[in-house]
Coordinates of C-alpha atoms in Angstrom, one line a residue:
M1 CA 21.1 -65.8 -15.6
K2 CA 21.1 -65.2 -11.8
K3 CA 24.8 -64.2 -11.5
A4 CA 24.4 -62.0 -14.4
L5 CA 21.0 -60.5 -12.7
T6 CA 23.0 -60.4 -9.3
W7 CA 25.9 -58.4 -11.0
I8 CA 23.3 -55.7 -12.6
F9 CA 21.4 -54.8 -9.5
G10 CA 24.4 -54.9 -7.4
T11 CA 25.9 -52.1 -9.9
I12 CA 22.6 -50.4 -9.8
G13 CA 22.5 -50.5 -5.6
T14 CA 26.2 -49.1 -5.6
L15 CA 25.6 -46.6 -8.0
I16 CA 22.3 -45.1 -6.0
V17 CA 24.7 -45.0 -3.0
F18 CA 27.7 -43.2 -4.1
G19 CA 25.0 -40.9 -6.2
G20 CA 23.7 -39.9 -2.4
M21 CA 26.9 -39.5 -1.2
A22 CA 28.0 -37.2 -3.8
F23 CA 24.7 -35.5 -3.2
G24 CA 25.1 -35.1 0.5
L25 CA 29.0 -34.1 0.0
S26 CA 27.4 -31.6 -2.8
M27 CA 25.4 -30.0 0.2
V28 CA 28.4 -30.0 2.2
N29 CA 31.1 -28.4 0.3
K30 CA 30.1 -26.2 -2.4
N31 CA 33.9 -26.9 -3.9
S32 CA 34.1 -30.6 -3.9
L33 CA 34.5 -32.8 -6.8
A34 CA 30.9 -34.0 -6.1
H35 CA 29.4 -30.8 -6.0
K36 CA 31.2 -29.9 -9.5
Y37 CA 29.9 -33.7 -11.1
L38 CA 26.6 -33.0 -10.3
G39 CA 26.8 -29.4 -11.6
Q40 CA 28.0 -30.9 -15.3
Q41 CA 25.1 -33.8 -15.0
L42 CA 22.2 -31.8 -13.4
P43 CA 20.1 -29.5 -15.3
K44 CA 20.9 -25.5 -14.3
V45 CA 17.8 -24.5 -12.2
S46 CA 17.2 -21.1 -12.1
K47 CA 17.6 -18.8 -8.8
I48 CA 14.1 -17.7 -7.4
S49 CA 13.6 -14.4 -5.6
L50 CA 12.3 -14.9 -2.0
G51 CA 10.6 -11.5 -1.1
S52 CA 7.9 -10.2 1.1
N53 CA 5.2 -11.0 -1.4
K54 CA 2.8 -13.2 -1.3
K55 CA 3.8 -14.3 -5.3
S56 CA 6.8 -13.5 -6.8
G57 CA 5.7 -12.9 -10.2
N58 CA 6.9 -12.3 -13.5
S59 CA 9.2 -9.4 -13.3
T60 CA 11.1 -7.4 -10.4
S61 CA 11.9 -4.2 -9.8
G62 CA 15.4 -4.8 -10.2
S63 CA 14.3 -4.5 -13.7
I64 CA 14.0 -0.4 -13.3
I65 CA 16.7 1.7 -12.4
E66 CA 16.4 4.5 -10.4
S67 CA 17.3 6.7 -14.0
K68 CA 14.5 5.2 -15.7
L69 CA 12.3 6.5 -13.2
K70 CA 13.5 9.9 -13.6
D71 CA 13.2 9.5 -17.1
T72 CA 9.2 9.4 -16.9
L73 CA 8.8 11.9 -14.6
D74 CA 11.0 13.7 -17.3
S75 CA 8.7 12.8 -20.3
N76 CA 6.0 13.6 -18.4
K77 CA 6.9 16.9 -16.9
V78 CA 6.0 15.8 -13.3
N79 CA 7.3 17.5 -10.4
G80 CA 7.6 15.2 -7.5
A81 CA 8.7 11.7 -6.3
I82 CA 8.0 8.5 -7.3
A83 CA 8.5 4.8 -5.8
V84 CA 7.9 1.3 -7.1
S85 CA 7.7 -2.1 -5.8
S86 CA 8.3 -5.4 -6.4
N87 CA 9.5 -8.5 -4.6
G88 CA 9.9 -6.3 -1.7
D89 CA 12.9 -4.4 -3.5
I90 CA 11.5 -0.9 -3.7
K91 CA 13.7 1.7 -5.8
S92 CA 12.6 5.9 -6.0
A93 CA 13.2 8.6 -7.8
S94 CA 11.8 12.5 -7.7
R95 CA 12.2 15.5 -10.0
G96 CA 12.1 19.3 -9.9
Y97 CA 11.8 21.0 -6.5
S98 CA 10.0 20.7 -2.8
D99 CA 9.4 24.8 -3.1
L100 CA 9.1 25.8 -7.3
D101 CA 9.5 30.0 -5.6
N102 CA 12.9 28.8 -3.9
K103 CA 14.4 26.5 -6.2
N104 CA 14.4 23.7 -3.6
A105 CA 15.8 20.3 -5.0
F106 CA 13.9 17.6 -3.3
K107 CA 15.4 15.3 -0.8
D108 CA 14.9 11.3 0.1
S109 CA 13.4 12.6 3.2
D110 CA 10.5 15.1 1.7
Q111 CA 7.4 14.5 3.2
F112 CA 4.3 14.8 1.0
L113 CA 0.3 14.9 1.8
I114 CA -0.2 11.2 0.9
G115 CA -4.5 12.3 1.2
R116 CA -6.5 9.1 0.4
V117 CA -3.5 6.5 0.5
Q118 CA -3.7 7.0 4.5
T119 CA -7.3 5.5 3.6
V120 CA -6.2 2.5 1.9
L121 CA -4.0 2.1 5.2
N122 CA -6.5 1.8 7.4
N123 CA -8.5 -0.3 5.9
L124 CA -5.2 -2.2 5.7
L125 CA -5.7 -2.2 9.8
V126 CA -9.1 -3.1 9.8
L127 CA -8.8 -6.0 8.1
H128 CA -5.6 -6.8 10.2
L129 CA -8.0 -6.5 13.1
V130 CA -10.4 -8.6 11.2
D131 CA -7.6 -11.7 10.6
Q132 CA -6.9 -11.4 14.8
G133 CA -10.4 -12.2 15.6
K134 CA -11.2 -9.0 17.1
M135 CA -13.7 -8.2 14.7
K136 CA -15.7 -9.0 11.6
L137 CA -16.5 -6.8 8.6
S138 CA -20.2 -7.7 8.8
D139 CA -20.4 -5.7 12.1
K140 CA -22.8 -2.8 12.5
V141 CA -21.5 0.0 13.2
E142 CA -23.6 1.0 16.4
K143 CA -21.4 -1.6 18.0
Y144 CA -18.8 0.8 17.9
Y145 CA -20.2 4.2 17.7
R146 CA -24.2 4.3 18.0
A147 CA -25.0 7.8 17.6
I148 CA -23.4 7.5 14.2
P149 CA -27.0 8.2 11.7
G150 CA -28.1 4.7 10.3
S151 CA -25.5 2.9 12.5
D152 CA -27.9 0.3 12.8
Q153 CA -28.2 -0.3 9.0
I154 CA -24.5 0.2 8.4
T155 CA -20.9 -2.5 8.3
V156 CA -18.5 -1.7 8.9
K157 CA -17.4 -3.5 5.3
Q158 CA -19.5 -1.0 3.8
L159 CA -17.4 1.9 5.4
L160 CA -14.6 0.6 3.6
N161 CA -15.8 0.1 0.3
Q162 CA -17.8 3.7 0.8
T163 CA -21.4 2.7 0.2
S164 CA -22.6 3.3 3.7
G165 CA -25.0 6.1 2.6
L166 CA -23.1 8.5 4.9
N167 CA -22.2 11.9 3.9
V168 CA -20.9 15.4 6.0
T169 CA -20.7 18.8 4.6
G170 CA -18.3 21.4 6.6
N171 CA -15.3 21.3 8.4
A172 CA -14.2 19.6 11.1
P173 CA -12.0 20.7 13.6
T174 CA -8.5 21.3 12.4
D175 CA -6.6 19.4 15.5
G176 CA -8.7 16.9 18.4
S177 CA -8.4 13.3 18.7
T178 CA -10.1 10.9 16.5
Y179 CA -13.2 10.5 19.0
S180 CA -13.9 14.1 18.4
F181 CA -13.8 13.6 14.9
V182 CA -16.1 10.9 15.1
S183 CA -18.6 12.9 17.4
W184 CA -18.3 15.2 14.6
V185 CA -19.4 12.9 12.1
A186 CA -21.9 12.1 14.7
D187 CA -23.4 15.7 14.9
N188 CA -22.9 16.4 11.4
A189 CA -23.4 13.1 8.6
T190 CA -26.6 12.6 6.9
F191 CA -27.7 8.7 6.5
N192 CA -29.7 7.9 2.9
P193 CA -30.7 4.6 3.2
G194 CA -31.8 4.8 -0.2
S195 CA -28.0 5.4 -1.4
K196 CA -26.6 2.5 0.7
G197 CA -25.0 0.1 -1.1
T198 CA -23.9 2.8 -4.3
Y199 CA -20.5 4.1 -4.2
K200 CA -20.1 7.5 -2.8
S201 CA -16.8 8.6 -1.2
S202 CA -17.2 10.8 2.0
P203 CA -14.6 11.6 4.8
A204 CA -17.7 10.5 7.0
N205 CA -16.9 6.7 5.9
E206 CA -12.9 7.6 6.2
L207 CA -13.4 9.4 9.9
V208 CA -15.4 6.3 11.7
V209 CA -13.6 3.6 10.2
S210 CA -10.5 5.4 12.2
G211 CA -12.1 5.8 15.5
I212 CA -13.4 2.1 15.1
I213 CA -9.9 1.5 14.9
Q214 CA -8.9 2.9 17.8
K215 CA -12.1 1.2 19.6
V216 CA -11.1 -2.3 18.7
S217 CA -7.3 -1.9 19.3
G218 CA -7.7 -0.4 22.7
S219 CA -4.9 2.2 21.7
Q220 CA -4.9 5.5 20.3
Y221 CA -5.2 6.2 17.3
E222 CA -2.0 7.5 16.1
E223 CA -0.3 4.4 18.7
Y224 CA -1.8 2.0 16.7
V225 CA -0.6 2.9 13.5
N226 CA 2.8 3.8 14.5
N227 CA 3.0 0.1 16.4
E228 CA 1.6 -2.0 13.4
L229 CA 3.1 0.0 10.1
I230 CA 5.6 3.5 11.1
D231 CA 8.0 1.9 14.1
H232 CA 7.7 -1.9 13.2
L233 CA 8.9 -1.2 9.3
G234 CA 11.3 1.2 10.8
L235 CA 10.0 4.6 8.9
K236 CA 11.9 7.6 9.1
N237 CA 10.2 9.7 6.8
T238 CA 6.4 9.2 7.9
S239 CA 4.8 11.3 10.9
F240 CA 1.6 12.7 11.6
G241 CA 0.2 16.3 11.1
S242 CA -0.4 18.0 8.1
S243 CA 1.8 21.5 9.1
L244 CA 4.9 19.8 9.3
K245 CA 4.6 18.7 5.5
N246 CA 7.9 20.1 3.9
V247 CA 6.6 20.3 0.3
S248 CA 4.8 23.1 -1.4
Y249 CA 1.5 23.0 -3.9
Y250 CA 1.2 25.1 -6.9
N251 CA -2.0 25.7 -9.1
E252 CA -1.8 25.2 -12.3
N253 CA -0.3 28.8 -12.9
K254 CA 2.3 28.4 -10.5
E255 CA 1.0 30.1 -7.3
K256 CA 1.9 28.5 -4.1
I257 CA -1.3 27.4 -2.5
T258 CA -1.9 27.9 0.8
D259 CA -2.5 26.0 4.1
S260 CA -6.3 26.8 4.6
D261 CA -7.1 25.5 0.9
L262 CA -5.0 22.3 1.9
N263 CA -6.9 21.8 5.0
G264 CA -10.4 21.2 3.6
I265 CA -11.9 17.9 4.9
D266 CA -11.7 16.3 1.6
I267 CA -7.6 16.9 1.6
N268 CA -7.2 16.7 5.0
T269 CA -9.4 14.5 6.3
Y270 CA -7.8 13.2 9.4
R271 CA -7.1 16.6 10.6
S272 CA -3.7 16.6 13.4
D273 CA -4.0 12.9 12.5
E274 CA -3.2 13.0 9.2
L275 CA -0.4 11.2 7.4
L276 CA 2.9 12.6 5.7
S277 CA 5.7 10.4 4.0
T278 CA 7.4 10.1 1.1
P279 CA 6.5 7.7 -1.8
K280 CA 9.3 5.2 -0.7
D281 CA 7.9 4.9 2.7
V282 CA 4.3 4.9 1.6
A283 CA 5.1 1.4 -0.9
R284 CA 6.9 0.3 2.3
M285 CA 4.1 0.3 4.2
L286 CA 1.8 -1.0 1.4
D287 CA 4.2 -3.8 0.6
Y288 CA 3.7 -5.2 4.2
G289 CA 0.3 -4.6 4.2
F290 CA -0.7 -6.3 1.4
S291 CA 1.7 -9.2 2.0
S292 CA 0.9 -12.5 3.8
K293 CA 3.0 -11.4 6.3
F294 CA 0.2 -8.9 7.3
L295 CA -3.0 -10.4 5.9
S296 CA -4.1 -13.6 5.1
T297 CA -4.3 -14.5 1.6
H298 CA -8.1 -15.9 1.9
L299 CA -9.3 -12.7 3.4
I300 CA -7.5 -10.1 1.1
N301 CA -9.1 -12.5 -1.7
K302 CA -12.6 -12.0 0.3
V303 CA -12.2 -8.8 0.6
L304 CA -10.9 -7.5 -3.0
G305 CA -11.9 -10.4 -5.4
T306 CA -14.9 -9.0 -6.5
S307 CA -16.3 -8.3 -9.7
D308 CA -17.1 -4.5 -8.3
S309 CA -15.5 -1.6 -10.2
K310 CA -15.0 0.2 -7.2
V311 CA -13.9 -1.5 -3.8
F312 CA -12.1 -0.9 -0.7
G313 CA -12.4 2.8 -2.2
L314 CA -10.4 2.0 -4.6
T315 CA -10.9 1.6 -8.9
K316 CA -10.7 -1.9 -9.5
S317 CA -9.7 -3.9 -12.5
E318 CA -9.5 -7.6 -12.2
N319 CA -6.2 -8.1 -9.7
K320 CA -4.8 -4.7 -9.9
V321 CA -6.5 -1.9 -7.3
S322 CA -5.7 2.3 -8.4
L323 CA -6.3 5.7 -6.5
S324 CA -6.2 8.9 -8.0
Q325 CA -6.3 12.1 -6.0
D326 CA -5.4 16.0 -7.3
L327 CA -4.1 18.4 -4.9
G328 CA -3.7 21.6 -6.1
Q329 CA -2.1 21.0 -10.0
G330 CA -0.4 17.8 -8.2
G331 CA -1.7 15.0 -6.7
V332 CA -1.5 11.2 -5.5
R333 CA -1.6 8.6 -7.5
L334 CA -1.2 4.7 -6.8
D335 CA -1.4 1.4 -8.7
W336 CA -1.2 -1.8 -7.2
N337 CA -1.9 -5.5 -7.9
Y338 CA -2.5 -7.0 -4.8
D339 CA -2.0 -10.6 -6.1
S340 CA 1.7 -10.4 -6.7
N341 CA 2.1 -7.5 -4.5
V342 CA 3.5 -5.0 -6.6
G343 CA 3.0 -1.2 -7.4
S344 CA 4.1 2.1 -8.0
V345 CA 3.4 5.1 -5.7
L346 CA 3.8 8.8 -6.9
L347 CA 3.2 11.6 -4.6
S348 CA 3.7 15.4 -6.7
N349 CA 3.5 18.8 -5.6
Y350 CA 2.8 20.1 -9.6
A351 CA 2.9 18.9 -12.6
S352 CA 2.2 20.3 -15.9
S353 CA -0.9 18.4 -16.5
L354 CA -3.1 16.5 -13.9
S355 CA -3.4 13.6 -17.0
S356 CA 0.6 13.4 -16.8
L357 CA 0.2 12.0 -12.9
S358 CA -1.5 9.0 -13.8
K359 CA 0.1 8.3 -16.8
A360 CA 3.6 8.6 -15.5
N361 CA 2.9 6.3 -12.8
K362 CA 0.5 3.6 -15.1
A363 CA 4.4 3.8 -17.1
V364 CA 6.0 2.3 -14.7
F365 CA 3.5 0.3 -13.4
G366 CA 3.4 -1.5 -16.6
K367 CA 6.6 -2.2 -16.4
I368 CA 6.6 -4.4 -13.6
N369 CA 3.3 -5.9 -14.2

């Protein structure tokens, strides 16, 4: 009996030793007999794509090719460009002309006005500063700008969520420093304590946020955005100054919209600090901004993981956020899942109908989300 047990345990021990050696060899030499043997015996394991996202999700943009993106623009009669981002993989496509009058076809480098997408990027930069312990969302605005009406009652978080009760009318100077824009808000904004906590989009919130970024970071606003996003990501088609745009915008009659009409504070909010970009560059900034490389998952969930339908200046549903802004008969459409960090961005200078912009972007977003 003892001999039998000794033989059994000895055999098992030998198998374990040789099995371990085989496994080790298989890791070192993929062409070894051991590797081939283990490949036959062990269950197959599917490859996992490792991107910059917090979660890989169930789908990737690899299932969407550029021709399909263009087909979506075609079917919705959208003149513009679109980009989709999933698991760090970004694909883009365009349709139509950057200038309808001269029939100049879009180039990958053509820069659009990105409108309130810049506000989203600014809010992410504020959260980045919070993550670094340089400020708090609960800080009162008076800590940074005492001259702002209601500064002793308004928090930074309320500025981000557009629930501060601040409002401003009229047009700010078209150029100048971020500090001068904040000074203009201080002189022209009104504060309604009764509307504090209620969503109301206002350029006043956005301009004060850009000033806070400058004050807390210790850098000029443009310099900080360049360092943290544009230069850091090596973006070649993103720049400051709306006058540098190379895309013309049109109204419903396909008449070109003048620069003076596009310079209204609601469209060109940040004046000389206004960002111009491409959908592909915007998608890269958002992919990075919502990733754990830039922000802690805890903070994103704390800020966005609420039951509110409006948060962060965005429309929210479950773990998805969206943004729509009309620019003439074109506009900006953004749909993003901040949990899995996948999304789509559409920038257009003309479409047959404004509803077609949202429809096109949602169709693409639905494929990856």
